[in-house]
mmCIF file of C-alpha atoms in Angstrom:
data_model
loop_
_atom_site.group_PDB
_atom_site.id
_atom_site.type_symbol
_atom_site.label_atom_id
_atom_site.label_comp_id
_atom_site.label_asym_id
_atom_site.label_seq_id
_atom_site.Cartn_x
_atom_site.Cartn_y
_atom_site.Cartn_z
ATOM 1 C CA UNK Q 194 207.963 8.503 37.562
ATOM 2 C CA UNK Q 195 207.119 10.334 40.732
ATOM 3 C CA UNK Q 196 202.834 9.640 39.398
ATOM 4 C CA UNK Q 197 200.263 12.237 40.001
ATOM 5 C CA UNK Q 198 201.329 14.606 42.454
ATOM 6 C CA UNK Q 199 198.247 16.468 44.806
ATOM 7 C CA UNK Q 200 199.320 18.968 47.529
ATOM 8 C CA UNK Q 201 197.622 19.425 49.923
ATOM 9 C CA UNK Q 202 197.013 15.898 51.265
ATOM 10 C CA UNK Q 203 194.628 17.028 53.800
ATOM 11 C CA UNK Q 204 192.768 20.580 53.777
ATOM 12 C CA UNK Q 205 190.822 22.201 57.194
ATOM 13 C CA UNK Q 206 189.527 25.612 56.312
ATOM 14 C CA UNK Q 207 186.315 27.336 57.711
ATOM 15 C CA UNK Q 208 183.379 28.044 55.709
ATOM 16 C CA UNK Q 209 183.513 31.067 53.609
ATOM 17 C CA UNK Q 210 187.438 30.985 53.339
ATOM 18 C CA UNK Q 211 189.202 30.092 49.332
ATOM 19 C CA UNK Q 212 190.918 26.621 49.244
ATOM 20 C CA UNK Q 213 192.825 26.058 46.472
ATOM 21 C CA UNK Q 214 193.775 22.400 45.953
ATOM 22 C CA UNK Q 215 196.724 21.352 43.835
ATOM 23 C CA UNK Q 216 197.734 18.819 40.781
ATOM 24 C CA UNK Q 217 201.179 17.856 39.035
ATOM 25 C CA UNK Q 218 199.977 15.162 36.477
ATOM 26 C CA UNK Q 219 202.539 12.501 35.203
ATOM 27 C CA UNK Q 220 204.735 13.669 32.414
ATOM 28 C CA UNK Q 221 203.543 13.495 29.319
ATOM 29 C CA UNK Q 222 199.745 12.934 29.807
ATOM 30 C CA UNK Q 223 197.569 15.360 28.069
ATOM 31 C CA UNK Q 224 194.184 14.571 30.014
ATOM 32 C CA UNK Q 225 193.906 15.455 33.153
ATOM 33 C CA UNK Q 226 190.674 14.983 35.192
ATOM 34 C CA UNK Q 227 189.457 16.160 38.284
ATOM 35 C CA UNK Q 228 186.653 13.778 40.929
ATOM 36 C CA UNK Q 229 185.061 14.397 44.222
ATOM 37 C CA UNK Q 230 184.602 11.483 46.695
ATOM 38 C CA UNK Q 231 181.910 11.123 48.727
ATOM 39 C CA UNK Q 232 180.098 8.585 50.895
ATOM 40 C CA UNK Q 233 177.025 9.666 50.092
ATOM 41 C CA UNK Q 234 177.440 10.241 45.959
ATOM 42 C CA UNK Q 235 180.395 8.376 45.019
ATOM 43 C CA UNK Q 236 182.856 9.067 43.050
ATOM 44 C CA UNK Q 237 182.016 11.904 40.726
ATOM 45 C CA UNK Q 238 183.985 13.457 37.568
ATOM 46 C CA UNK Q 239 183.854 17.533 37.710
ATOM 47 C CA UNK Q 240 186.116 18.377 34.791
ATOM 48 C CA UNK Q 241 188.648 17.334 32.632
ATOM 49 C CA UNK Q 242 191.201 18.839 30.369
ATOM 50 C CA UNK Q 243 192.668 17.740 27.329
ATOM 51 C CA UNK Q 244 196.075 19.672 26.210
ATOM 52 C CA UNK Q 245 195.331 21.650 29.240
ATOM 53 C CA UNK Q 246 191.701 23.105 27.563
ATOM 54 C CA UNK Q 247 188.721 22.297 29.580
ATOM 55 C CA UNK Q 248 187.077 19.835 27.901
ATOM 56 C CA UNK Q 249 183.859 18.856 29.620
ATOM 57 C CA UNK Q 250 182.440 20.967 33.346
ATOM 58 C CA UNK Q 251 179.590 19.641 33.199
ATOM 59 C CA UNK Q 252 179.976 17.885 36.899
ATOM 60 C CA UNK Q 253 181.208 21.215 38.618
ATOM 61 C CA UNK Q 254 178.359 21.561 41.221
ATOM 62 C CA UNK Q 255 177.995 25.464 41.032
ATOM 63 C CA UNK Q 256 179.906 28.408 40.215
ATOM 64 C CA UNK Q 257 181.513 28.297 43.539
ATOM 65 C CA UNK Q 258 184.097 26.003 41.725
ATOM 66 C CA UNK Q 259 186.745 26.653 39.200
ATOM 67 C CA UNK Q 260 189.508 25.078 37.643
ATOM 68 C CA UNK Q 261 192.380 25.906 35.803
ATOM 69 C CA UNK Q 262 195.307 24.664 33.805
ATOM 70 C CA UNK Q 263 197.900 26.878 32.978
ATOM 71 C CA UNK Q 264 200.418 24.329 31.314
ATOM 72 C CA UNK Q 265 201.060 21.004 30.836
ATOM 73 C CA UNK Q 266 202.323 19.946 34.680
ATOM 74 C CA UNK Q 267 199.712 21.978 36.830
ATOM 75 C CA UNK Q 268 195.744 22.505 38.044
ATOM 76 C CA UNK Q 269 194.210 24.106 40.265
ATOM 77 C CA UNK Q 270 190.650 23.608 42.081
ATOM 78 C CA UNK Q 271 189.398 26.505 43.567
ATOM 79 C CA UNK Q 272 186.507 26.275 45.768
ATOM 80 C CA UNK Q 273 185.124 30.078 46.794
ATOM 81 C CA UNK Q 274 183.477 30.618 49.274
ATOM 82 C CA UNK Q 275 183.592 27.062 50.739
ATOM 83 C CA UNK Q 276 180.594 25.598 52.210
ATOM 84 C CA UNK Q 277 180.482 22.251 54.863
ATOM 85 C CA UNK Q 278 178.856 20.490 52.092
ATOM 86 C CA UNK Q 279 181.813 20.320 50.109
ATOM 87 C CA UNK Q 280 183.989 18.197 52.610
ATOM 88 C CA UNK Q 281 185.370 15.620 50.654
ATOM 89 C CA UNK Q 282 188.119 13.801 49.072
ATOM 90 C CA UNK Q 283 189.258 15.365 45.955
ATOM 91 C CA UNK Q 284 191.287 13.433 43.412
ATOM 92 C CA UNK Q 285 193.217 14.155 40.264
ATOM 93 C CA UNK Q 286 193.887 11.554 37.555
ATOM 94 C CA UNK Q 287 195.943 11.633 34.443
ATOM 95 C CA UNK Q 288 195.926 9.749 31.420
ATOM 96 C CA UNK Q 289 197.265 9.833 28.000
ATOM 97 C CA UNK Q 290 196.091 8.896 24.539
ATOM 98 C CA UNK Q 291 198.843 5.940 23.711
ATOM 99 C CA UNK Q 292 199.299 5.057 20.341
ATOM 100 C CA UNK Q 293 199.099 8.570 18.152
ATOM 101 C CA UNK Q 294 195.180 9.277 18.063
ATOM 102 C CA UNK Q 295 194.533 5.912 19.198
ATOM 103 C CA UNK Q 296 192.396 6.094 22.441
ATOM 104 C CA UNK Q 297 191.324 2.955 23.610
ATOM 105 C CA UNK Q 298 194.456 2.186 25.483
ATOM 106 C CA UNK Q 299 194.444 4.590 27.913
ATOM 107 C CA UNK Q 300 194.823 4.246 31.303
ATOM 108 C CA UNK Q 301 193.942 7.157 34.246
ATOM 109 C CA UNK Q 302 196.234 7.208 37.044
ATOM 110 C CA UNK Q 303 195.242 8.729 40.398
ATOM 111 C CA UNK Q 304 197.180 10.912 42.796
ATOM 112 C CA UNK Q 305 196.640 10.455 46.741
ATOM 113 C CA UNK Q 306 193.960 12.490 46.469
ATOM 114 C CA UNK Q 307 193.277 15.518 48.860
ATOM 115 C CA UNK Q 308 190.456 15.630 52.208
ATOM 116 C CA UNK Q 309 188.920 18.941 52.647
ATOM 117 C CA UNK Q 310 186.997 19.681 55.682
ATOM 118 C CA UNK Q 311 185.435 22.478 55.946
ATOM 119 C CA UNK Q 312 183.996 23.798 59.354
ATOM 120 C CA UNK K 30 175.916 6.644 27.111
ATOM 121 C CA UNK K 31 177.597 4.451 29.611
ATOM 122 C CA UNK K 32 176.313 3.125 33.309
ATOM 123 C CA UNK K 33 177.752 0.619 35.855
ATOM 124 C CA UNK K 34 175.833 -1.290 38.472
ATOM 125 C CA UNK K 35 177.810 -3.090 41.467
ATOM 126 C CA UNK K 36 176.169 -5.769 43.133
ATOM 127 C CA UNK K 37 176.713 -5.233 46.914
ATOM 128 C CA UNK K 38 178.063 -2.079 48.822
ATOM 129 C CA UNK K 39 179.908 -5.247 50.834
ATOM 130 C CA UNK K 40 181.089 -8.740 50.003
ATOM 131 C CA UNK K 41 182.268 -10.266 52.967
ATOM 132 C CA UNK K 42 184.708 -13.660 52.295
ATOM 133 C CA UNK K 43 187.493 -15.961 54.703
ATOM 134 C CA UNK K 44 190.614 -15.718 54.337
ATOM 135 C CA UNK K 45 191.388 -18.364 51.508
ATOM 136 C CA UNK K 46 187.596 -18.091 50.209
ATOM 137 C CA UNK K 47 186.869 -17.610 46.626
ATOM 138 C CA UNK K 48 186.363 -13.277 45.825
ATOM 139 C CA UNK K 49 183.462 -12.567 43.197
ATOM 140 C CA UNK K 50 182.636 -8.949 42.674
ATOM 141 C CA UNK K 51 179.885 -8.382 40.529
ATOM 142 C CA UNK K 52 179.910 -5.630 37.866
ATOM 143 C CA UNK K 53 177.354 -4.805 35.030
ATOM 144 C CA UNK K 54 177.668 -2.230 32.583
ATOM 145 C CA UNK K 55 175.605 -0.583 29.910
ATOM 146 C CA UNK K 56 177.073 1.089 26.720
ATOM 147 C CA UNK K 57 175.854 2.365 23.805
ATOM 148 C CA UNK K 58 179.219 1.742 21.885
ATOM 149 C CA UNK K 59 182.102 -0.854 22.769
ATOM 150 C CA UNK K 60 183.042 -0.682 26.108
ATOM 151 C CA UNK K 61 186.067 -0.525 27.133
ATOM 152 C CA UNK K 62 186.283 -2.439 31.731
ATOM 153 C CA UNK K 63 188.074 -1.516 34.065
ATOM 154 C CA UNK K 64 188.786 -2.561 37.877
ATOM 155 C CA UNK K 65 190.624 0.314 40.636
ATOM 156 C CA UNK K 66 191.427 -0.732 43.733
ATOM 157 C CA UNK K 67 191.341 2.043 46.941
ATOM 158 C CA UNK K 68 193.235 1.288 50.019
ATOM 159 C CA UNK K 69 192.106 3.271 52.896
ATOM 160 C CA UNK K 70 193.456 7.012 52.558
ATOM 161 C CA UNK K 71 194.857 6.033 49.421
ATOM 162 C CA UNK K 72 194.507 7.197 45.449
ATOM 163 C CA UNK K 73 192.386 4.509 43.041
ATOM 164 C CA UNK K 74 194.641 2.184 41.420
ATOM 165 C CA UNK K 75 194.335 0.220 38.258
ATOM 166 C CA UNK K 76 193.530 -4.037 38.672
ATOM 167 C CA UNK K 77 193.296 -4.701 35.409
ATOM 168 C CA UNK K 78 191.288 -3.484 32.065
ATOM 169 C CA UNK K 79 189.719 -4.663 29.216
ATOM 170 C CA UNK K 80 189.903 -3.166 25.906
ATOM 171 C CA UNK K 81 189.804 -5.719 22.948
ATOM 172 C CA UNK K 82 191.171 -9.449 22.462
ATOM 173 C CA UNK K 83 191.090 -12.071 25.180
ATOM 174 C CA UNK K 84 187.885 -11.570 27.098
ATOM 175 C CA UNK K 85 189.962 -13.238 30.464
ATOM 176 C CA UNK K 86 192.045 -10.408 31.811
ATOM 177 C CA UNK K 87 194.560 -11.177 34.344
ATOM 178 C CA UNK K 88 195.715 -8.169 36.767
ATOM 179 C CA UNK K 89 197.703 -7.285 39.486
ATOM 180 C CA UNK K 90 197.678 -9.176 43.120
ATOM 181 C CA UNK K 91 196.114 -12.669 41.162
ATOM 182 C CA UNK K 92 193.055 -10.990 40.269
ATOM 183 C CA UNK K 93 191.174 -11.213 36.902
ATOM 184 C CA UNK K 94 188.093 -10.761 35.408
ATOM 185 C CA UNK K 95 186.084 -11.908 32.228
ATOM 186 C CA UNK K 96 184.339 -10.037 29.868
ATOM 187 C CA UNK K 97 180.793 -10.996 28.979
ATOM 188 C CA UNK K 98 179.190 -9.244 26.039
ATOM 189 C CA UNK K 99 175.968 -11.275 26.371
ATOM 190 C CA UNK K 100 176.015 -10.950 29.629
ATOM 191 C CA UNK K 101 176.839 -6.962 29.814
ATOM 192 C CA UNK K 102 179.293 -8.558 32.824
ATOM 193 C CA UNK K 103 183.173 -7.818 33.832
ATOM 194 C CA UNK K 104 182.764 -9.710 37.190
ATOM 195 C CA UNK K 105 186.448 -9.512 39.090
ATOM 196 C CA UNK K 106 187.410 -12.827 40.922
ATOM 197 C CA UNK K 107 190.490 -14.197 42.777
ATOM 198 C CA UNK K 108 190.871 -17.923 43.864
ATOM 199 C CA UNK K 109 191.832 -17.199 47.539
ATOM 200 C CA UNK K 110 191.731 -14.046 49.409
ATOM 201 C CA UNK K 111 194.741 -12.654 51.738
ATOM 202 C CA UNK K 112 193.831 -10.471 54.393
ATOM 203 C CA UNK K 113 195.492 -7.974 52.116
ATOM 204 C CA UNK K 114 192.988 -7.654 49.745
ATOM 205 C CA UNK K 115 190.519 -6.031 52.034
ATOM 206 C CA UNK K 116 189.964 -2.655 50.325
ATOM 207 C CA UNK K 117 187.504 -0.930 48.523
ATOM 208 C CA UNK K 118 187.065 -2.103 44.166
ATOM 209 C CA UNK K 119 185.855 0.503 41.903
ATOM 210 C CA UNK K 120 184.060 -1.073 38.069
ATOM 211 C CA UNK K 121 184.242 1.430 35.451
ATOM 212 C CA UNK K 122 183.429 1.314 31.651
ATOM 213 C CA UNK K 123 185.110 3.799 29.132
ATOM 214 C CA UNK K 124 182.853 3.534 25.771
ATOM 215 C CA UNK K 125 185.126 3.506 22.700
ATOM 216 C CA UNK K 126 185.563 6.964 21.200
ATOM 217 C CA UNK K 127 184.971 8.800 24.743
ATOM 218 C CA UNK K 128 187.688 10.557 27.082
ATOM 219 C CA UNK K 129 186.398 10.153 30.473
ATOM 220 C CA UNK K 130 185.157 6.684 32.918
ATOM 221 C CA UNK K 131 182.013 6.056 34.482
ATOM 222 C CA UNK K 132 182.309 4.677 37.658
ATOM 223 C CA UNK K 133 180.509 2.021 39.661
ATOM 224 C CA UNK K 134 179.288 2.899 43.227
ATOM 225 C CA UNK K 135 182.369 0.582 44.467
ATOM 226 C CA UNK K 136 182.033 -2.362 46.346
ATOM 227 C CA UNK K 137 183.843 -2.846 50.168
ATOM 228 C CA UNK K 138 185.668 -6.187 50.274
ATOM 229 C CA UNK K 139 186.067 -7.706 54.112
ATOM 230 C CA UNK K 140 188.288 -10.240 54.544
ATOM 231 C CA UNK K 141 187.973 -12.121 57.980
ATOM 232 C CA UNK K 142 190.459 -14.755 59.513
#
């Protein structure tokens, strides 16, 4: 397996311009969780999806953000207008429950992750 | 609810020293541990994880780590350290019945000659 897929790798945009980042999760895993890395806050969780539903947004910062998942092998982050303060690294990570119903197994598995600037 | 505390932003060690990277959790529920690794520029990867059974956990690269219930502890070790190793180790706890990991604040390993 190819593992979790995140295009682009790196992201230079200006403030006020859309950026749309990018996630293939590994076959068959139905969660599917989007973090932001920062120096200064860590590594934070901004949404997940199970079965491609949004589960839990609690940890989107503001409305500026918004994700989606249309199917099973693709999400988006959406970031509109972007601001300087949200220059990070953006990961997505994909897991899956195991056994049938059984979740205390699962593993997540990160992609390369993406680095926004924005100017 | 779930928390993790790493001791030390940095651990520097020799090359051949002992590794000991300190993680305490709190959970309301059974925990499930886990230890990611980050390269620079790279994606987290998994170490090793805890879930039930034997509290020792061996991982990948000749790490493990031991779970401590009366401790609240899932310290990570490794008997001698490669220059390899230096990297970045992420602690995170997964209570039993929840989706989603809580992550430590990660801890930057420096390995010197």
């Amino acid at each position: 397996d190819a593992g979790v897929i995140q295009s682009p790798r790196h992201e230079v945009t200006e403030m006020g311009q859309e950026v749309t980042l990018r996630c293939k999760p590994i076959s068959g895993h139905d969660y599917l969780f989007w973090y932001r890395q920062t120096m200064m806050r860590g590594l934070e969780l901004l949404i997940y999806f199970n079965n491609n539903v949004p589960i839990d947004d609690s940890g989107m910062p503001e409305d500026r953000f918004s994700a989606k998942m249309p199917n099973a092998s693709f999400s988006t982050l959406k970031i509109q207008p972007s601001e300087p303060r949200d220059s990070a690294v953006y990961f997505c990570a994909s897991s899956s429950l195991g056994l049938a119903g059984h979740t205390s197994t699962d593993t997540q598995y990160f992609g390369p992750g993406t680095r926004l600037t924005v100017l | 609810a779930q928390s993790v505390t790493q001791l030390g932003s940095h651990v520097s060690v020799s090359e051949g020293a002992l590794v000991l990277l300190r993680c305490n959790y709190s959970s309301s529920v059974p925990p499930y541990l886990f230890w990611y690794v980050q390269y620079p520029n790279q994606g987290l990867q998994l170490l090793l994880k805890y879930t039930t059974g034997a509290t020792l956990v061996k991982g990948i690269n000749g790490f493990e780590a031991e779970f401590k219930k009366s401790e609240t502890s899932f310290h990570l070790t490794k008997p001698s350290a490669h220059m390899s190793d230096a990297a970045e180790y992420f602690c995170a706890v997964r209570g039993s019945g929840y989706s989603t990991l809580t992550f430590g604040k990660g801890t930057m390993l420096l390995v010197s000659p």
